[in-house]
CSV table of C-alpha atoms in Angstrom, one decimal:
chain,number,residue,atom,x,y,z
R,108,MET,CA,-5.1,2.3,-36.7
R,109,PRO,CA,-7.1,-0.3,-34.7
R,110,THR,CA,-6.2,-3.8,-35.6
R,111,THR,CA,-8.8,-6.4,-36.7
R,112,GLN,CA,-7.1,-9.1,-34.6
R,113,ARG,CA,-9.3,-11.1,-32.2
R,114,LEU,CA,-8.3,-12.3,-28.8
R,115,ARG,CA,-9.1,-15.7,-27.3
R,116,VAL,CA,-9.9,-15.1,-23.6
R,117,GLY,CA,-10.2,-17.9,-21.1
R,118,ILE,CA,-12.3,-17.3,-18.0
R,119,ALA,CA,-10.3,-18.7,-15.1
R,120,VAL,CA,-12.5,-17.8,-12.2
R,121,ASP,CA,-16.2,-17.8,-11.5
R,122,LEU,CA,-17.8,-14.8,-13.1
R,123,PRO,CA,-21.5,-13.6,-13.3
R,124,ALA,CA,-22.9,-14.2,-16.7
R,125,ALA,CA,-24.1,-10.5,-16.9
R,126,ASP,CA,-20.5,-9.3,-16.6
R,127,LEU,CA,-19.4,-11.6,-19.4
R,128,GLU,CA,-22.0,-10.2,-21.6
R,129,LEU,CA,-21.0,-6.7,-20.7
R,130,MET,CA,-17.4,-7.4,-21.8
R,131,ARG,CA,-18.7,-8.8,-25.1
R,132,GLU,CA,-20.6,-5.6,-25.7
R,133,LEU,CA,-17.7,-3.3,-24.8
R,134,GLU,CA,-15.1,-5.2,-26.8
R,135,PRO,CA,-16.7,-7.4,-29.6
R,136,ARG,CA,-13.3,-8.7,-30.7
R,137,LEU,CA,-13.0,-11.0,-27.7
R,138,ASP,CA,-13.7,-14.7,-28.1
R,139,PHE,CA,-14.5,-16.0,-24.6
R,140,ILE,CA,-14.0,-19.6,-23.4
R,141,TYR,CA,-16.4,-19.9,-20.5
R,142,GLU,CA,-18.0,-23.0,-19.2
R,143,PRO,CA,-20.1,-22.7,-16.1
R,144,GLY,CA,-19.6,-25.5,-13.6
R,145,LEU,CA,-15.9,-25.6,-14.0
R,146,TYR,CA,-15.2,-22.9,-11.5
R,147,ARG,CA,-15.1,-22.7,-7.7
R,148,PRO,CA,-18.5,-21.0,-7.1
R,149,GLN,CA,-18.4,-17.6,-5.4
R,150,ARG,CA,-19.7,-17.7,-1.8
R,151,TRP,CA,-20.4,-14.0,-1.9
R,152,HIS,CA,-20.3,-11.3,-4.6
R,153,GLY,CA,-16.7,-10.8,-5.6
R,154,ASP,CA,-15.4,-14.0,-4.0
R,155,TRP,CA,-12.8,-14.9,-6.6
R,156,GLU,CA,-11.2,-17.6,-4.6
R,157,GLY,CA,-14.5,-19.4,-4.5
R,158,GLU,CA,-15.8,-22.3,-2.4
R,159,PRO,CA,-12.7,-24.1,-1.0
R,160,SER,CA,-14.5,-27.5,-0.8
R,161,PHE,CA,-15.3,-27.5,-4.5
R,162,SER,CA,-13.5,-30.2,-6.5
R,163,ARG,CA,-13.7,-31.0,-10.2
R,164,THR,CA,-14.3,-34.4,-11.6
R,165,PRO,CA,-11.4,-35.8,-13.7
R,166,GLU,CA,-13.4,-34.7,-16.8
R,167,GLN,CA,-13.9,-31.2,-15.5
R,168,ALA,CA,-10.3,-30.9,-14.5
R,169,GLU,CA,-9.2,-31.9,-18.0
R,170,ARG,CA,-11.6,-29.4,-19.6
R,171,TYR,CA,-10.5,-26.6,-17.2
R,172,HIS,CA,-6.8,-27.4,-18.1
R,173,GLN,CA,-7.7,-27.2,-21.8
R,174,ILE,CA,-9.2,-23.7,-21.4
R,175,LEU,CA,-6.1,-22.5,-19.6
R,176,ALA,CA,-3.8,-24.1,-22.2
R,177,SER,CA,-5.6,-22.7,-25.2
R,178,SER,CA,-6.2,-19.1,-24.2
R,179,GLN,CA,-4.2,-16.1,-25.3
R,180,ALA,CA,-5.5,-14.1,-22.4
R,181,LEU,CA,-7.0,-15.0,-19.0
R,182,PHE,CA,-9.6,-13.2,-16.9
R,183,GLY,CA,-8.3,-14.0,-13.4
R,184,ILE,CA,-5.5,-16.2,-12.1
R,185,PRO,CA,-6.5,-19.8,-12.3
R,186,ASP,CA,-8.2,-20.7,-9.0
R,187,VAL,CA,-6.3,-17.6,-7.6
R,188,ASN,CA,-3.4,-20.1,-7.2
R,189,PRO,CA,0.1,-18.8,-8.0
R,190,GLY,CA,1.3,-22.4,-8.5
R,191,LEU,CA,-1.4,-23.0,-11.1
R,192,LEU,CA,-0.5,-19.7,-12.8
R,193,GLN,CA,3.1,-20.8,-13.1
R,194,ARG,CA,2.1,-24.1,-14.6
R,195,THR,CA,-0.3,-22.4,-17.1
R,196,VAL,CA,2.3,-19.9,-18.2
R,197,ARG,CA,4.9,-22.7,-18.8
R,198,GLU,CA,2.5,-25.0,-20.6
R,199,ASN,CA,0.8,-22.4,-22.8
R,200,PRO,CA,3.3,-20.6,-25.1
R,201,ASP,CA,0.4,-18.6,-26.7
R,202,LEU,CA,-0.5,-16.9,-23.4
R,203,LEU,CA,0.1,-13.2,-23.7
R,204,TRP,CA,-1.9,-11.5,-21.0
R,205,VAL,CA,-3.3,-12.3,-17.6
R,206,HIS,CA,-5.6,-9.9,-15.7
R,207,THR,CA,-5.8,-10.4,-11.9
R,208,THR,CA,-9.0,-9.8,-10.1
R,209,ALA,CA,-7.1,-8.5,-7.1
R,210,ALA,CA,-5.9,-4.9,-6.8
R,211,GLY,CA,-2.7,-6.3,-5.3
R,212,GLY,CA,-2.3,-9.0,-8.0
R,213,GLY,CA,1.3,-8.2,-8.3
R,214,ALA,CA,2.0,-10.2,-5.2
R,215,GLN,CA,0.3,-13.2,-6.7
R,216,VAL,CA,2.4,-12.9,-9.8
R,217,LYS,CA,5.5,-12.7,-7.7
R,218,ALA,CA,4.5,-15.8,-5.8
R,219,ALA,CA,4.2,-17.7,-9.1
R,220,GLY,CA,8.0,-17.6,-9.3
R,221,LEU,CA,8.1,-17.0,-13.1
R,222,ASN,CA,11.5,-16.5,-14.8
R,223,ALA,CA,12.6,-13.4,-16.7
R,224,ASP,CA,11.6,-14.7,-20.1
R,225,GLU,CA,8.1,-15.7,-18.9
R,226,LEU,CA,7.6,-12.3,-17.3
R,227,ASP,CA,8.7,-10.7,-20.5
R,228,ARG,CA,6.4,-12.7,-22.6
R,229,VAL,CA,3.2,-12.4,-20.6
R,230,THR,CA,1.7,-9.0,-19.6
R,231,PHE,CA,0.1,-8.9,-16.2
R,232,THR,CA,-2.5,-6.3,-15.1
R,233,THR,CA,-4.3,-5.9,-11.9
R,234,SER,CA,-7.7,-4.5,-10.7
R,235,ALA,CA,-6.1,-1.6,-8.9
R,236,GLY,CA,-8.5,1.4,-8.6
R,237,VAL,CA,-11.6,-0.6,-8.9
R,238,HIS,CA,-12.0,-0.7,-5.1
R,239,GLY,CA,-11.0,2.9,-4.6
R,240,SER,CA,-14.4,4.4,-3.8
R,241,THR,CA,-15.5,1.7,-1.4
R,242,LEU,CA,-12.1,1.8,0.5
R,243,ALA,CA,-12.2,5.6,0.5
R,244,GLU,CA,-15.7,5.4,2.2
R,245,PHE,CA,-14.3,3.0,4.8
R,246,ALA,CA,-11.4,5.4,5.4
R,247,LEU,CA,-13.9,8.2,5.9
R,248,PHE,CA,-15.9,6.0,8.2
R,249,GLY,CA,-12.8,5.0,10.2
R,250,VAL,CA,-11.7,8.6,10.8
R,251,LEU,CA,-15.2,9.7,11.7
R,252,ALA,CA,-15.5,6.7,14.1
R,253,GLY,CA,-12.4,8.0,15.9
R,254,ALA,CA,-13.3,11.7,15.6
R,255,LYS,CA,-16.8,11.1,17.1
R,256,ASN,CA,-15.6,8.6,19.6
R,257,LEU,CA,-17.8,5.7,18.4
R,258,ARG,CA,-16.5,3.4,21.2
R,259,LYS,CA,-17.7,5.8,23.9
R,260,LEU,CA,-21.1,6.1,22.3
R,261,GLU,CA,-21.4,2.3,22.0
R,262,ALA,CA,-20.4,1.8,25.6
R,263,ASP,CA,-22.7,4.5,27.0
R,264,GLN,CA,-25.6,3.1,25.0
R,265,ALA,CA,-24.9,-0.5,26.1
R,266,ARG,CA,-25.1,0.7,29.8
R,267,LYS,CA,-28.1,3.0,29.1
R,268,ASN,CA,-25.9,5.8,30.4
R,269,TRP,CA,-26.7,9.4,29.7
R,270,PRO,CA,-23.5,11.3,30.8
R,271,SER,CA,-24.0,14.1,33.2
R,272,GLU,CA,-21.7,16.2,31.2
R,273,ARG,CA,-21.6,16.5,27.4
R,274,TRP,CA,-18.3,16.2,25.7
R,275,ARG,CA,-16.7,17.6,22.5
R,276,MET,CA,-16.3,15.8,19.2
R,277,ARG,CA,-13.7,16.5,16.6
R,278,HIS,CA,-14.7,18.0,13.3
R,279,LEU,CA,-13.4,16.9,9.9
R,280,ASP,CA,-13.2,20.5,8.7
R,281,GLU,CA,-10.8,21.2,11.6
R,282,MET,CA,-8.5,18.2,10.9
R,283,THR,CA,-5.4,17.5,8.8
R,284,ILE,CA,-5.6,14.1,7.1
R,285,LEU,CA,-2.3,12.5,6.0
R,286,VAL,CA,-2.9,10.1,3.1
R,287,VAL,CA,0.1,7.7,2.8
R,288,GLY,CA,0.1,6.7,-0.8
R,289,LEU,CA,-1.6,8.7,-3.6
R,290,GLY,CA,-2.4,5.9,-6.0
R,291,GLY,CA,-6.0,5.1,-7.1
R,292,ILE,CA,-7.2,4.5,-3.6
R,293,GLY,CA,-5.3,7.4,-2.1
R,294,LYS,CA,-6.7,9.8,-4.6
R,295,ALA,CA,-10.2,8.7,-3.9
R,296,VAL,CA,-9.5,9.1,-0.1
R,297,ALA,CA,-8.1,12.6,-0.7
R,298,GLU,CA,-11.2,13.6,-2.7
R,299,ARG,CA,-13.6,12.6,0.0
R,300,PHE,CA,-11.8,14.2,2.8
R,301,LYS,CA,-11.4,17.4,0.9
R,302,ALA,CA,-15.1,17.4,0.2
R,303,CYS,CA,-15.6,17.3,3.9
R,304,GLY,CA,-13.5,20.4,4.4
R,305,SER,CA,-10.4,18.7,5.8
R,306,THR,CA,-6.9,19.8,5.1
R,307,VAL,CA,-5.4,16.9,3.1
R,308,TRP,CA,-1.7,16.0,2.8
R,309,GLY,CA,-0.4,13.1,0.8
R,310,THR,CA,2.9,11.3,0.3
R,311,SER,CA,4.3,11.3,-3.2
R,312,ARG,CA,7.5,10.2,-4.8
R,313,SER,CA,6.8,12.0,-8.0
R,314,GLY,CA,5.8,15.4,-6.6
R,315,LYS,CA,3.0,15.8,-9.2
R,316,PRO,CA,0.0,17.7,-8.0
R,317,VAL,CA,-3.0,15.6,-7.0
R,318,SER,CA,-6.6,16.9,-6.9
R,319,GLY,CA,-7.8,17.5,-3.4
R,320,VAL,CA,-4.3,17.4,-1.9
R,321,ASP,CA,-3.1,20.6,-0.2
R,322,ARG,CA,0.4,19.5,0.5
R,323,LEU,CA,2.6,16.8,-1.0
R,324,ILE,CA,4.9,15.1,1.4
R,325,ASP,CA,8.2,13.4,0.3
R,326,PRO,CA,8.2,9.9,1.8
R,327,SER,CA,11.5,10.7,3.5
R,328,GLN,CA,9.5,13.3,5.6
R,329,LEU,CA,6.8,10.9,6.6
R,330,ALA,CA,7.4,10.9,10.3
R,331,ALA,CA,7.6,14.7,10.5
R,332,ALA,CA,4.3,15.0,8.6
R,333,ALA,CA,2.7,12.4,10.8
R,334,ALA,CA,3.6,14.4,13.9
R,335,GLU,CA,1.5,17.3,12.6
R,336,ALA,CA,-1.5,15.3,11.3
R,337,ASP,CA,-4.8,14.6,13.1
R,338,ALA,CA,-5.4,11.4,11.2
R,339,ILE,CA,-3.3,9.1,9.0
R,340,VAL,CA,-4.8,6.9,6.3
R,341,ALA,CA,-2.6,4.2,4.8
R,342,THR,CA,-3.4,3.1,1.2
R,343,LEU,CA,-0.1,1.6,0.1
R,344,PRO,CA,0.2,-1.8,-1.6
R,345,GLY,CA,2.4,-4.5,-0.1
R,346,THR,CA,5.8,-4.5,-1.7
R,347,GLY,CA,9.4,-5.0,-0.5
R,348,SER,CA,9.8,-1.2,-0.3
R,349,THR,CA,6.6,-0.6,1.7
R,350,GLU,CA,6.9,-3.4,4.2
R,351,GLY,CA,7.0,-2.0,7.7
R,352,LEU,CA,7.1,1.5,6.4
R,353,LEU,CA,4.7,2.7,9.1
R,354,GLY,CA,6.8,1.7,12.1
R,355,SER,CA,8.4,3.2,15.2
R,356,ALA,CA,9.6,6.4,13.6
R,357,VAL,CA,6.0,7.3,12.6
R,358,PHE,CA,4.1,6.0,15.6
R,359,GLU,CA,6.5,7.5,18.1
R,360,ALA,CA,6.3,10.9,16.3
R,361,VAL,CA,2.5,11.2,16.2
R,362,SER,CA,0.7,13.5,18.6
R,363,GLU,CA,-1.6,12.1,21.3
R,364,GLY,CA,-5.0,11.0,20.0
R,365,THR,CA,-4.0,10.6,16.3
R,366,ILE,CA,-6.4,8.5,14.4
R,367,PHE,CA,-5.0,5.7,12.2
R,368,VAL,CA,-6.8,3.9,9.3
R,369,ASN,CA,-5.3,1.2,7.1
R,370,VAL,CA,-7.1,0.3,3.8
R,371,GLY,CA,-3.9,-0.7,1.9
R,372,ARG,CA,-2.0,-3.8,3.0
R,373,GLY,CA,-1.3,-5.0,6.5
R,374,THR,CA,2.4,-5.6,5.8
R,375,VAL,CA,2.9,-1.8,5.5
R,376,VAL,CA,2.4,-1.5,9.2
R,377,ASP,CA,4.8,-2.7,11.9
R,378,GLU,CA,2.3,-3.8,14.4
R,379,SER,CA,5.0,-4.1,17.1
R,380,ALA,CA,5.2,-0.3,16.9
R,381,LEU,CA,1.5,0.3,16.4
R,382,ILE,CA,0.4,-1.6,19.5
R,383,PRO,CA,2.6,0.5,22.0
R,384,ALA,CA,1.3,3.7,20.3
R,385,LEU,CA,-2.2,2.5,21.0
R,386,GLU,CA,-1.5,1.6,24.6
R,387,ALA,CA,0.2,5.0,25.2
R,388,GLY,CA,-2.7,6.9,23.6
R,389,ARG,CA,-0.6,8.4,20.8
R,390,ILE,CA,-2.9,6.5,18.4
R,391,GLY,CA,-6.2,7.3,19.9
R,392,PHE,CA,-8.2,5.1,17.6
R,393,ALA,CA,-7.3,2.7,14.8
R,394,ALA,CA,-9.6,1.3,12.1
R,395,LEU,CA,-7.9,-1.6,10.4
R,396,ASP,CA,-9.4,-3.3,7.3
R,397,VAL,CA,-6.1,-5.3,6.9
R,398,VAL,CA,-3.5,-6.7,9.3
R,399,ALA,CA,0.0,-8.1,8.7
R,400,GLN,CA,-1.1,-11.8,9.1
R,401,GLU,CA,-4.6,-12.7,8.0
R,402,PRO,CA,-6.7,-13.9,9.5
R,403,LEU,CA,-5.8,-12.1,12.6
R,404,ALA,CA,-4.6,-14.5,15.3
R,405,PRO,CA,-7.2,-15.1,18.1
R,406,ASN,CA,-4.6,-14.1,20.7
R,407,SER,CA,-3.8,-10.7,19.1
R,408,VAL,CA,-4.3,-7.8,21.4
R,409,LEU,CA,-5.8,-5.9,18.5
R,410,TRP,CA,-9.1,-7.9,18.9
R,411,ASP,CA,-9.8,-6.7,22.4
R,412,HIS,CA,-8.2,-3.2,22.4
R,413,PRO,CA,-11.0,-0.7,23.2
R,414,ASN,CA,-9.7,1.8,20.6
R,415,VAL,CA,-9.4,-0.6,17.7
R,416,LEU,CA,-12.0,-1.4,15.0
R,417,ILE,CA,-11.3,-4.6,13.0
R,418,SER,CA,-12.7,-5.1,9.6
R,419,PRO,CA,-11.9,-8.6,8.2
R,420,HIS,CA,-10.4,-7.3,4.9
R,421,THR,CA,-13.9,-6.8,3.6
R,422,ALA,CA,-14.1,-3.0,3.1
R,423,ALA,CA,-13.4,-3.3,-0.6
R,424,LEU,CA,-16.3,-5.6,-1.4
R,425,SER,CA,-19.5,-4.3,-2.9
R,426,ASN,CA,-22.2,-5.3,-5.4
R,427,GLN,CA,-20.4,-3.3,-8.0
R,428,GLU,CA,-17.0,-5.0,-7.8
R,429,THR,CA,-17.4,-7.7,-10.5
R,430,THR,CA,-18.9,-5.3,-13.0
R,431,ARG,CA,-16.2,-2.7,-12.4
R,432,ILE,CA,-13.5,-5.3,-13.0
R,433,ALA,CA,-15.3,-6.5,-16.1
R,434,ARG,CA,-15.3,-2.9,-17.4
R,435,LEU,CA,-11.6,-2.5,-16.7
R,436,PHE,CA,-10.8,-5.8,-18.4
R,437,ALA,CA,-12.8,-4.8,-21.5
R,438,HIS,CA,-10.9,-1.4,-21.6
R,439,ASN,CA,-7.6,-3.1,-21.3
R,440,ALA,CA,-8.6,-5.7,-24.0
R,441,THR,CA,-9.2,-2.8,-26.4
R,442,CYS,CA,-5.9,-1.3,-25.5
R,443,PHE,CA,-4.2,-4.7,-26.0
R,444,LEU,CA,-5.7,-5.3,-29.4
R,445,ASP,CA,-5.0,-1.7,-30.5
R,446,GLY,CA,-1.4,-1.7,-29.3
R,447,GLN,CA,-2.0,0.9,-26.6
R,448,VAL,CA,-0.8,1.1,-23.0
R,449,LEU,CA,-2.7,-1.0,-20.6
R,450,ARG,CA,-3.9,0.3,-17.2
R,451,ASN,CA,-2.4,-1.3,-14.1
R,452,LYS,CA,0.4,-3.1,-15.7
R,453,VAL,CA,2.4,-5.0,-13.1
R,454,ASP,CA,5.9,-3.8,-12.5
R,455,THR,CA,7.8,-7.1,-12.6
R,456,VAL,CA,10.6,-5.7,-10.4
R,457,GLU,CA,8.6,-4.4,-7.5
R,458,PHE,CA,5.5,-6.5,-8.5
R,459,TYR,CA,3.2,-3.6,-8.0
């Protein structure tokens, strides 16, 4: 039976007022502590870190601290700062749940350096899946850019060059797409490519069927599958077990002209193996929304490579983001109050 308990929720990051009202409507048992003016203002929609030059007055800082110290749950990591999260957890024994606005919020929780008792007391959830549709669209765009040779089209247009001979383009319905990681983003990617007529393969540790995926690949067979794929789309989170997973074994196995897209985390890719594959033509085109070190260093060869498209970790952003996260938070709040399983609970071993 649903409980009549209420939950005191502190807003820890800048949030549009309309999204706050939406959460109130979806879960009336929430008592929000929200005071505009205390938060780093968003520079763009979904900018949870906020304006870096913002500073609170001593009075504002004290009030912000009071909100963090008196809440049972937090919407967002305070100032998206792992050190401040650690302080809040240790100073607020009533804190029971923190929802991170990042899909990869587990890494932020790990960075907070909380002890076992603290991780046991506080439940952490992430916004994984909220960005699935926008990232899946970028993956589709990235593969299409490679398949249709966007760089050649741009170069010819810039030179006002109409080639004397026409040339072939690749078709999605003739391509095999290997999706590395079938979580929320990976499933969205698979659905879109399947709708375009592609043959879709996906890596899975569980072996459970996934809609739109024609063949499940055990991660131990990743390199062998990559050798047969026309395009590879990485969607994996950054964890200890995924770091450098896409390395020399994969990039040396791929066939010439393979397209590569990364919409997961940059640390999943060993760039010292990706770059030689690009130079050799085994990777014919790469669309990277993420890189291992962000921002990408000015001297990185990836900036100037003719077959690389760089997106500055922006493919997940959309006008829908804050509202989707608000809906997810309200859903999880209902689950929390009713003693049900929360979505996207952080694994405090892998921090995923």
